[in-house]
Coordinates of C-alpha atoms (C1' of nucleotides) in Angstrom, one line a residue:
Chain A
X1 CA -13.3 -46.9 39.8
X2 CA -9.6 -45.4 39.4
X3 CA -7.9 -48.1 38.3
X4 CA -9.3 -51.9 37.0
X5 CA -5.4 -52.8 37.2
X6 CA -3.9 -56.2 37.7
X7 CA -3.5 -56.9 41.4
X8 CA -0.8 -59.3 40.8
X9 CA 1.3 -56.9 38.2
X10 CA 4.8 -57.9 39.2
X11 CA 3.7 -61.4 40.5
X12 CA 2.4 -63.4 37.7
X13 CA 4.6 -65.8 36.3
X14 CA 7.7 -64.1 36.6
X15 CA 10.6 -66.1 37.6
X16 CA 11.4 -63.4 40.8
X17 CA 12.5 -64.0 44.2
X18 CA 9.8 -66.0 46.3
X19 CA 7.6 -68.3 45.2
X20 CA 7.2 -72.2 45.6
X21 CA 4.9 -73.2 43.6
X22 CA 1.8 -73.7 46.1
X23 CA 3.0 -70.3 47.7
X24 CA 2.0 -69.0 44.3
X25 CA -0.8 -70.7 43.7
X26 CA -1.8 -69.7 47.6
X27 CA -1.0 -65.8 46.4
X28 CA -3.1 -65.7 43.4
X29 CA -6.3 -67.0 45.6
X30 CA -5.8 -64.0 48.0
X31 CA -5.8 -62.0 45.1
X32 CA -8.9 -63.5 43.8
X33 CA -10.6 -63.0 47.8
X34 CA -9.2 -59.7 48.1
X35 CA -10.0 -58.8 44.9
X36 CA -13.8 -59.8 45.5
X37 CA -14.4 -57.9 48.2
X38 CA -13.1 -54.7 47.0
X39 CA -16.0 -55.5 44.5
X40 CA -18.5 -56.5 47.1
X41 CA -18.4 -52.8 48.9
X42 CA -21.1 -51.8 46.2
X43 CA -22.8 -54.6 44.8
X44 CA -24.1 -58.4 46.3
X45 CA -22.6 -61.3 45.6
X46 CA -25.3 -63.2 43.4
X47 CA -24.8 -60.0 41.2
X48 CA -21.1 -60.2 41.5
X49 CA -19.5 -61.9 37.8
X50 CA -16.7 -64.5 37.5
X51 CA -15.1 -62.7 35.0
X52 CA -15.4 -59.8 37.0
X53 CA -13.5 -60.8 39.7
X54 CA -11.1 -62.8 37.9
X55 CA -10.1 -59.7 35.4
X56 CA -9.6 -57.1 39.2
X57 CA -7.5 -60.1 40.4
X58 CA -5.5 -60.2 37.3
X59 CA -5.8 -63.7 36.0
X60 CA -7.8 -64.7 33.0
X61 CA -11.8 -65.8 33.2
X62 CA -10.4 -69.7 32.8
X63 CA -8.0 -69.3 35.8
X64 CA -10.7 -68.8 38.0
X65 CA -11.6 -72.4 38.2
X66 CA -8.4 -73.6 39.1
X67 CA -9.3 -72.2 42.7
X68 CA -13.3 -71.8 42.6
X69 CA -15.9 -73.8 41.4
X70 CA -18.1 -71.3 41.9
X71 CA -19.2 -67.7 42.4
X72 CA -21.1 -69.2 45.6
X73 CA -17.8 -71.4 46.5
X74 CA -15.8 -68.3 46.9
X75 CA -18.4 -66.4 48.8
X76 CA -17.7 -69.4 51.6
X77 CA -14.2 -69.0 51.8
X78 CA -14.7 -64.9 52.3
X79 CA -16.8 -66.1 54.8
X80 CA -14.6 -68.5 56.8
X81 CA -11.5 -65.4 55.8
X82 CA -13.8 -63.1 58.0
X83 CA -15.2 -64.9 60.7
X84 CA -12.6 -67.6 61.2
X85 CA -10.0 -65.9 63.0
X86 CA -12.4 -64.4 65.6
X87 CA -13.0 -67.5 67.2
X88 CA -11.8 -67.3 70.5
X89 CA -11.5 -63.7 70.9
X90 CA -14.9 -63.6 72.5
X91 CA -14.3 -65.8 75.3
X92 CA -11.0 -63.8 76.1
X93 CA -13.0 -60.4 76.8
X94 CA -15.7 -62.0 78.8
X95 CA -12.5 -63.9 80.6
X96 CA -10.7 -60.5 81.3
X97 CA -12.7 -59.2 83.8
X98 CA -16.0 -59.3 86.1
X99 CA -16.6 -55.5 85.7
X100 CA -19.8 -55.5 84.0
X101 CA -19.1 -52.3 83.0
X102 CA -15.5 -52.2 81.3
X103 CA -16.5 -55.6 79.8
X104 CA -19.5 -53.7 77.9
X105 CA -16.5 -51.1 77.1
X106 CA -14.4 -53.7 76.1
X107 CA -16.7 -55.7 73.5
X108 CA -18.0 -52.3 71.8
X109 CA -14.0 -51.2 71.4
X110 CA -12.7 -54.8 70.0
X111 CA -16.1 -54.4 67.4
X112 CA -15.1 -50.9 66.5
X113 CA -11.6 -52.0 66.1
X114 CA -12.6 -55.0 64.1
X115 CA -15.0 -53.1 61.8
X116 CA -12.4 -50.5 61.2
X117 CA -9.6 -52.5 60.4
X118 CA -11.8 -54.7 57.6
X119 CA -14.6 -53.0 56.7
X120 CA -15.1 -54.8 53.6
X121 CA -15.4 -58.3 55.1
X122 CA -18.4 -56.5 57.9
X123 CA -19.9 -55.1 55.1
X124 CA -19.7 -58.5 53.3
X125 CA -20.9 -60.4 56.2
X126 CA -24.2 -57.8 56.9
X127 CA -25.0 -58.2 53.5
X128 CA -25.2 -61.6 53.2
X129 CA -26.4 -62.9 55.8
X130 CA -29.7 -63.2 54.8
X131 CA -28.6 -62.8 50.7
X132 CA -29.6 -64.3 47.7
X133 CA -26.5 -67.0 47.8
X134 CA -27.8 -69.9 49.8
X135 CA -24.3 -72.1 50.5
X136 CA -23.5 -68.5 51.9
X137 CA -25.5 -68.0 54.3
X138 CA -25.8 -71.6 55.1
X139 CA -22.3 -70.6 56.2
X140 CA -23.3 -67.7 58.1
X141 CA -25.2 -68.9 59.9
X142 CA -22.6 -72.0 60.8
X143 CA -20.2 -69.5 62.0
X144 CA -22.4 -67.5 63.7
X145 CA -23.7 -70.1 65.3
X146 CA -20.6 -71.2 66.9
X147 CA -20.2 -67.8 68.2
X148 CA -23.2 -68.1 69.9
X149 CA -22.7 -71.5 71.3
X150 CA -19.0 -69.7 72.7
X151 CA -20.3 -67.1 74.1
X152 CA -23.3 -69.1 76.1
X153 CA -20.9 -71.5 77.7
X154 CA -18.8 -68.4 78.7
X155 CA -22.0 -66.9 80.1
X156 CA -22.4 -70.2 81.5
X157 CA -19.1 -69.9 83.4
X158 CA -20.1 -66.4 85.0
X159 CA -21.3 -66.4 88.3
X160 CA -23.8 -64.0 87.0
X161 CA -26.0 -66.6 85.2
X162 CA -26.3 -69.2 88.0
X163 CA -30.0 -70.9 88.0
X164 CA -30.2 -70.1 84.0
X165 CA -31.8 -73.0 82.1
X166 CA -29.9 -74.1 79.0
X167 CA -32.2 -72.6 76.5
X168 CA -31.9 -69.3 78.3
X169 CA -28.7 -69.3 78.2
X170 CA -28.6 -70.0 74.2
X171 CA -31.3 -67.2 74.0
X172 CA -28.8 -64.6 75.9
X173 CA -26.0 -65.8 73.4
X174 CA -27.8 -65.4 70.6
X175 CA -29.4 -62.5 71.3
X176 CA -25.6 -60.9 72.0
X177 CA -24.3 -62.4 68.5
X178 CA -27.3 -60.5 66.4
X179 CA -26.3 -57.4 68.4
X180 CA -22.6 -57.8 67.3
X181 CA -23.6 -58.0 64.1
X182 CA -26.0 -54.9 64.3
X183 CA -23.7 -52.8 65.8
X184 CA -20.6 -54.0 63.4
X185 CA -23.3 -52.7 60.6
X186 CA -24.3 -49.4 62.5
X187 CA -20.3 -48.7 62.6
X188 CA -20.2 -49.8 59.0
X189 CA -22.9 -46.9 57.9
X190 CA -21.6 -44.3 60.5
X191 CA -19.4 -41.8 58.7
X192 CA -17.4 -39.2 60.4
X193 CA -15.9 -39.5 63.9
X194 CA -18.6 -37.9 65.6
X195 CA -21.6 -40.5 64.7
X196 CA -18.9 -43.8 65.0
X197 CA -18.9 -42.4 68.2
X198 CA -22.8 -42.5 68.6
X199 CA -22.6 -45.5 67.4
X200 CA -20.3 -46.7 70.1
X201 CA -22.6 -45.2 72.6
X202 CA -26.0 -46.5 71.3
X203 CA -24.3 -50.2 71.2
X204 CA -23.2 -49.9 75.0
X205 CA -26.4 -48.4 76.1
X206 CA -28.0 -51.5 74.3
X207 CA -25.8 -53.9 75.6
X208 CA -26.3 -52.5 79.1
X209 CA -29.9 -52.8 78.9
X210 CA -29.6 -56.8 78.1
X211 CA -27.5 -57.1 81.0
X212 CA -30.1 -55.0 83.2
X213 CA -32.5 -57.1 82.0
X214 CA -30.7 -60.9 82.6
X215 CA -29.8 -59.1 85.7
X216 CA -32.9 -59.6 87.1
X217 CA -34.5 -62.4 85.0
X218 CA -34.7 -65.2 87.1
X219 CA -36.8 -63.2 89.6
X220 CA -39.1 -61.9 87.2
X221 CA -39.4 -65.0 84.5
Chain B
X1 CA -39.7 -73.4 38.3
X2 CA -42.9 -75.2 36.9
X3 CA -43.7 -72.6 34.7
X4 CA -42.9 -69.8 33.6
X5 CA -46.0 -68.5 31.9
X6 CA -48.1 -65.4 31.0
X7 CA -49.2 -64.0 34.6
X8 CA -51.3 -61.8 32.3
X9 CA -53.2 -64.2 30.2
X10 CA -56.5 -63.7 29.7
X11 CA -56.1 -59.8 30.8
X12 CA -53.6 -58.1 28.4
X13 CA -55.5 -56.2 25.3
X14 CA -58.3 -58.3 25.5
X15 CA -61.6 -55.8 25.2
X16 CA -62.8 -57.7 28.0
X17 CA -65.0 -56.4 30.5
X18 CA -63.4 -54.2 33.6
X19 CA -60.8 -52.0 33.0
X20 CA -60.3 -48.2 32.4
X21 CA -56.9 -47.4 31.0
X22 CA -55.3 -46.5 34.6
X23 CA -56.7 -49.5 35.9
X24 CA -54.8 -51.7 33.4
X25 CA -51.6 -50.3 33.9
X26 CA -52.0 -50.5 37.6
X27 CA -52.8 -54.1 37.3
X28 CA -50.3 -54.7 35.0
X29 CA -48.1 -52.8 37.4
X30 CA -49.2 -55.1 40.4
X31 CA -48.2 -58.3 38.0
X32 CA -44.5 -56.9 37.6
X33 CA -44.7 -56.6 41.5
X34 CA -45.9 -59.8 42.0
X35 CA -44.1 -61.6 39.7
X36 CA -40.3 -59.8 40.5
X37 CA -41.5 -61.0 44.4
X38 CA -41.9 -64.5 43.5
X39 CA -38.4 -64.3 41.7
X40 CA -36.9 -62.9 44.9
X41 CA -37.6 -65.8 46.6
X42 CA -34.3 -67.4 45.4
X43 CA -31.8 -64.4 44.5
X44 CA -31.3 -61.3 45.7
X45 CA -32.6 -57.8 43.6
X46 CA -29.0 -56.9 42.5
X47 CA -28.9 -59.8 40.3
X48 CA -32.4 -59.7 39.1
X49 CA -32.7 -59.1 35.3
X50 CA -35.2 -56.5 34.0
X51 CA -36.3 -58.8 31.0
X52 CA -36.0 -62.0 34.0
X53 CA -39.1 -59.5 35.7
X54 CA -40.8 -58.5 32.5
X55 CA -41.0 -62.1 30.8
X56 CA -42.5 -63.3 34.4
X57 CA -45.0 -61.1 34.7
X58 CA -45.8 -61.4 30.6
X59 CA -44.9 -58.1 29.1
X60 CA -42.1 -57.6 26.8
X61 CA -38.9 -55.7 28.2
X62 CA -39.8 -52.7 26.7
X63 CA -43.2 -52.3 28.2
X64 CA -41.5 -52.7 31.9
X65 CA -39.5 -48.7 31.6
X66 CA -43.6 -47.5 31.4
X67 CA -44.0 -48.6 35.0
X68 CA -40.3 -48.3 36.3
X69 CA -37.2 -46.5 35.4
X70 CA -35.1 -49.4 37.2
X71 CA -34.6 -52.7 38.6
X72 CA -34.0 -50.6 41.6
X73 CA -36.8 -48.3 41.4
X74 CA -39.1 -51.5 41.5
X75 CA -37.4 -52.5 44.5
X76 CA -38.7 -49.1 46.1
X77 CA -42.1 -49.9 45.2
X78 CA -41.8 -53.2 46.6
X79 CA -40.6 -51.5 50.1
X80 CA -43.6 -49.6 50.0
X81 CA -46.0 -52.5 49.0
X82 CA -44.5 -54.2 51.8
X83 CA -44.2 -51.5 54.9
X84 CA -46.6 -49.0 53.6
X85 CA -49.7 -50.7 54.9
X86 CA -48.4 -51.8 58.4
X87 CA -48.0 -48.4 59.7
X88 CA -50.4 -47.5 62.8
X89 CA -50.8 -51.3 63.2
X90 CA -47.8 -51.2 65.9
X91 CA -49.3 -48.6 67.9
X92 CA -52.7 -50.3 67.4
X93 CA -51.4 -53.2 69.5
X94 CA -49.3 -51.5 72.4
X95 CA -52.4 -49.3 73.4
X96 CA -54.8 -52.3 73.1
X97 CA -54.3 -53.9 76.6
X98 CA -51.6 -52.4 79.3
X99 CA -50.8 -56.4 80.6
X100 CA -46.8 -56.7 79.2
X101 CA -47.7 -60.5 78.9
X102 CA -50.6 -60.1 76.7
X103 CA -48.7 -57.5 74.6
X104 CA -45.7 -59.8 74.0
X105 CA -48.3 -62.4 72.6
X106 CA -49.7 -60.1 70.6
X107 CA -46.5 -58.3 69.4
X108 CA -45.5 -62.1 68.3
X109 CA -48.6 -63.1 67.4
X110 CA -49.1 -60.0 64.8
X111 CA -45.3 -60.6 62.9
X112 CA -45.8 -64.6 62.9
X113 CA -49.3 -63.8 61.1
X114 CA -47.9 -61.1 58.6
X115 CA -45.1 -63.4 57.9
X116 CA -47.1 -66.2 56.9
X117 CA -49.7 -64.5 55.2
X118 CA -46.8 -62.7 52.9
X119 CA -43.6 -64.0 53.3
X120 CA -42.3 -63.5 49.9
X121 CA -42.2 -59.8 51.0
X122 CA -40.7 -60.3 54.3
X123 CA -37.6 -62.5 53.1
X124 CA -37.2 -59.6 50.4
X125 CA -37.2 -56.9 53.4
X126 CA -34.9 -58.6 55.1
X127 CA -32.5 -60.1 52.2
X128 CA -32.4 -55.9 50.9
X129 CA -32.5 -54.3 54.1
X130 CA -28.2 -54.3 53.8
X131 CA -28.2 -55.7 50.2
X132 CA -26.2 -54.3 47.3
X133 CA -29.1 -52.2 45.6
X134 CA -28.8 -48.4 47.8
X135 CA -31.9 -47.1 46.9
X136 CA -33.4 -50.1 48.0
X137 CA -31.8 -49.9 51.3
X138 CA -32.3 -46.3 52.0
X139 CA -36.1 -46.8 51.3
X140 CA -36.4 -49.6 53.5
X141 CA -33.8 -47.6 56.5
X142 CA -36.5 -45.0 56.1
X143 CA -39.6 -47.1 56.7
X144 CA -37.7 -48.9 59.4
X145 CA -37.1 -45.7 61.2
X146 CA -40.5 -44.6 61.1
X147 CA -41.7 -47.6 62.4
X148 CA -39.3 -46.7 65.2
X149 CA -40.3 -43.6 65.9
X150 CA -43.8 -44.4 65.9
X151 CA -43.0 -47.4 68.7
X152 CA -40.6 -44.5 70.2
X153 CA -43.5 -42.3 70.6
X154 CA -45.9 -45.2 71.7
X155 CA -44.0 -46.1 74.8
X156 CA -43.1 -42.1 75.6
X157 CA -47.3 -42.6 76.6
X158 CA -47.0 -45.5 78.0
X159 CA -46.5 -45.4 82.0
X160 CA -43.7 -47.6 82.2
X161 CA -41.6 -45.0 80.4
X162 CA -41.8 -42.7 83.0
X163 CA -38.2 -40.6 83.4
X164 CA -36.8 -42.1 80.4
X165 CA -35.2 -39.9 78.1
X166 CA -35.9 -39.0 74.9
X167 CA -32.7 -40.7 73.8
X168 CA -33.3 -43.9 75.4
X169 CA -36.7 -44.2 74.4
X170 CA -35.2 -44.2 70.6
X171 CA -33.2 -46.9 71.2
X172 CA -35.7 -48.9 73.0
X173 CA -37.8 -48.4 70.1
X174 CA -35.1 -49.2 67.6
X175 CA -34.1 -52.4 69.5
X176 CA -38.0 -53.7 69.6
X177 CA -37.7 -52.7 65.6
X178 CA -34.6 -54.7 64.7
X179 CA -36.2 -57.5 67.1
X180 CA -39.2 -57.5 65.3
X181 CA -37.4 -58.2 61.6
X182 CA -35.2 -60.8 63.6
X183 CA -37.6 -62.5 64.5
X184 CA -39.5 -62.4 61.2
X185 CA -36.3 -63.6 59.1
X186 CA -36.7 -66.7 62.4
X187 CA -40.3 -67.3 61.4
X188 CA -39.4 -67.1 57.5
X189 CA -36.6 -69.9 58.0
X190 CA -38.7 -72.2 60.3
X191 CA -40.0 -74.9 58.4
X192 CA -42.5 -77.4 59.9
X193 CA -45.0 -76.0 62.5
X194 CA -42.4 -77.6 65.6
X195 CA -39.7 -75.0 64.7
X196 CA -42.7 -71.8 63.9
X197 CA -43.7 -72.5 67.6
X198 CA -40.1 -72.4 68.8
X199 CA -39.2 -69.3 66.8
X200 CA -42.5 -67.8 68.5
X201 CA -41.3 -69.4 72.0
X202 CA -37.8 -67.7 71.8
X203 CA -38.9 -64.3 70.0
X204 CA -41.3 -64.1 73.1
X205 CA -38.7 -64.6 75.8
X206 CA -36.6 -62.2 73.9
X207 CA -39.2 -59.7 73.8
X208 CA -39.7 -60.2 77.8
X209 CA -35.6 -60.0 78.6
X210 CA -36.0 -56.6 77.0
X211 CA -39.1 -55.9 78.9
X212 CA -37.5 -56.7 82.7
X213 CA -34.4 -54.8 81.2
X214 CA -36.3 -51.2 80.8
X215 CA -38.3 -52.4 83.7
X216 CA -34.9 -51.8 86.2
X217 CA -33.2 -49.3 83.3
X218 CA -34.1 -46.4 85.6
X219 CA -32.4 -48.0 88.8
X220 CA -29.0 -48.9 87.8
X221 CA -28.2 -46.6 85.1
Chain C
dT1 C1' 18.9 -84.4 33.5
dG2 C1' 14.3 -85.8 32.1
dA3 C1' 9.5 -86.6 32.8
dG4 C1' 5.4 -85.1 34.9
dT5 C1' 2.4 -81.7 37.2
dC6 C1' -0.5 -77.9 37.0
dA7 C1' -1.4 -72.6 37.4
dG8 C1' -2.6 -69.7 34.1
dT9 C1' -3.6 -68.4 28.9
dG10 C1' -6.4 -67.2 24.9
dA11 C1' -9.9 -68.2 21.7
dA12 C1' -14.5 -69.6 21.0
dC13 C1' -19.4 -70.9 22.3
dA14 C1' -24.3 -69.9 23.1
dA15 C1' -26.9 -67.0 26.2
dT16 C1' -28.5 -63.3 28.3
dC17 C1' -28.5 -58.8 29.3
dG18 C1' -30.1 -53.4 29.2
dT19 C1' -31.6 -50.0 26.1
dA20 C1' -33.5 -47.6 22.1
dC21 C1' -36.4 -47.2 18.0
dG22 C1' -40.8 -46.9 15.6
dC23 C1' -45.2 -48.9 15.4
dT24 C1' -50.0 -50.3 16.7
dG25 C1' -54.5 -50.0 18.3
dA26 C1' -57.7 -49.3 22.0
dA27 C1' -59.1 -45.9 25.3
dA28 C1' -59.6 -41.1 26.4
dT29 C1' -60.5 -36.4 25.0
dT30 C1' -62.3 -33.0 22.2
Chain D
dA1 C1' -66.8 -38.3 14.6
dA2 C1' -62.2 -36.7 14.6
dT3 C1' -58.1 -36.4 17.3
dT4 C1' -54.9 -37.2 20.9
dT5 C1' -52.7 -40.2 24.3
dC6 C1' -50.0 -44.0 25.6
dA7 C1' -49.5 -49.1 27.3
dG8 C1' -47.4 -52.6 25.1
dC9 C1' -45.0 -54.9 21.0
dG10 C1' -41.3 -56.4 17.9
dT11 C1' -36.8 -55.8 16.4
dA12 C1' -32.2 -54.8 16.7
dC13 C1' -27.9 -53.3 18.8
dG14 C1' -23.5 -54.0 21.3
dA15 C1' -21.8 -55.7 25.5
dT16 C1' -21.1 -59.0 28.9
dT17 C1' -21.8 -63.3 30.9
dG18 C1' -20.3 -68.6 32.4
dT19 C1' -18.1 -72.5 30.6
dT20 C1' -15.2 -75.5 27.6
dC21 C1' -10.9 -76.7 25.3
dA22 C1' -6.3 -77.4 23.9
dC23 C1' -2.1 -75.0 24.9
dT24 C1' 2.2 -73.4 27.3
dG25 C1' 5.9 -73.1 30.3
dA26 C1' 7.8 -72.7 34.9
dC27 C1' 8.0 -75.5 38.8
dT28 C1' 8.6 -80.3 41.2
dC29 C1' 10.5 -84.6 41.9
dA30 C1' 12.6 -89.0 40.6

DNA sequence: TGAGTCAGTGAACAATCGTACGCTGAAATT
DNA sequence: AATTTCAGCGTACGATTGTTCACTGACTCA
């Protein structure tokens, strides 16, 4: 730990050049998420302290509360901060092209990109989804869930899945999502360029193999 | 939590009957074990307090550092408790019977039983497995990866693996791995016996997508 | 301009924490 | 029988924790 400086240094209270006051308020809770996570790279988040965050963010213990009621409370809004603005994206890949093959490509690159841009919030998101904070992983598993549910009615839409029964279909979805997440935390641990790319080609092989296998389920199921 | 009483009663000092020295500590050992387990069932290890473990399982906190340096070393032991013994038992099944149907059952049928026999130690695999603790984690990658080598090296004898490469057959095996502790976290969060059957109804169908998959790997990769 | 809102402060609180020390007494060894 | 070993205890230490309270002062709005 170099430095347990104040995030918000030249921010806080001085009369500078932006700054309505719910712009503020909204620039002190960033502080407080970004702040957080930087902590989460090495610890969980039922070990991680109030004061802890709220001295790395800069403000004092009491100020906390002012946007969190809780530890657990901001563990849901990291959440939403890491899995919100992905929703969508899915549908766009599987939308781009029939190619089997460059759609494989496609997912395992916008993962890898993803992963690498925000590590933390991956790291954050492996971890807890099956951690110690329940309201977090009860919002987890929301999120995740609506990826799954977006991703079976865009497999729904493919002429590859015609004849699939509903709860197929959710199976398939699912079973995609959990290997998102896998290889977002296989990227995660790789270190150097040369196993992120092993990494990148264990994830298409496995992906491959799924479609293989859905490939010819419906003759042999 | 009803109580939180002396797990070691009636055995601590007391000239009872049974127990060479060794033996005490080991049960006295087993009781920090047991009791930290029963404590995990709600948090996660990094936020688990040493006197929290020691006061469950009735010794004071300085008798808990002549059984474990750590919180996290205790976490190793608890790995080991809780992989150590299921070694060979993998193997055990695929050579059993050569019908991929019956196996599937079986596979399923093996987790859902060692779930529900000890599922305090399965939610703590799965809750550590990328939790904050490292030692914890590597222990538990290790296991984890001997358990895929042995399934690696299980299906490199098995017909149906014929041609495959050594590569591939890893990341079969690792796929059937990280299947097989999905679909335990699925049986751990099923409550009521309707949702245990449909956890065992999709685990099984997963299980057989990956099946037809390796069946036609060969041919269109 | 004047009144009100409210993000952030600083002090104080009772708890809990991890760790270290010397001691005890039963079991093991000689 | 005398001696050594060592699992567990009791106490104490300083540090950190979550939460509360009354406060300040820059922003907002009438």
């Amino acid at each position: 730990m170099p430095e347990n400086s104040c995030l918000l240094s030249s921010m806080s209270h001085t009369p500078d050049a932006a700054g309505t006051r719910q712009a503020q308020k909204l620039r002190t809770r960033q502080a407080l998420l970004t702040a957080s996570l930087e902590l989460l790279e090495q610890q969980s988040l039922s070990s991680l302290g109030l004061r802890e965050v709220a001295r790395a963010a800069g403000i004092s213990p009491a100020g906390f509360y002012r946007h969190f009621a809780d530890i657990p409370a901001l563990g849901v809004a990291l959440v939403e901060e890491t899995l919100g603005s992905l929703h969508g994206v899915i549908g766009a890949v599987l939308a781009e092209t029939g190619d089997t093959e460059r759609r494989i490509d496609r997912s395992v690159e916008l993962i890898a990109r993803h992963v690498a841009e925000q590590p933390a919030h991956f790291r954050f998101l492996a971890r807890e989804r099956y951690g110690g904070v329940a309201p977090v992983r009860q919002a987890i598993a929301a999120q995740l869930d609506r990826f799954a549910e977006e991703l079976t009615s865009a497999l729904a839409a493919d002429e590859g899945s015609r004849g699939w029964s509903g709860e197929d279909l959710r199976m398939l979805g699912g079973m995609y999502v959990d290997l998102m997440v896998m290889t977002a935390s296989e990227f995660l641990d790789a270190e150097g360029p040369a196993a992120l790319a092993g990494a990148g080609h264990t994830a298409r092989r496995r992906l491959r193999l799924l479609t293989v296998g859905s490939a010819h389920w419906l003759n042999e199921s």
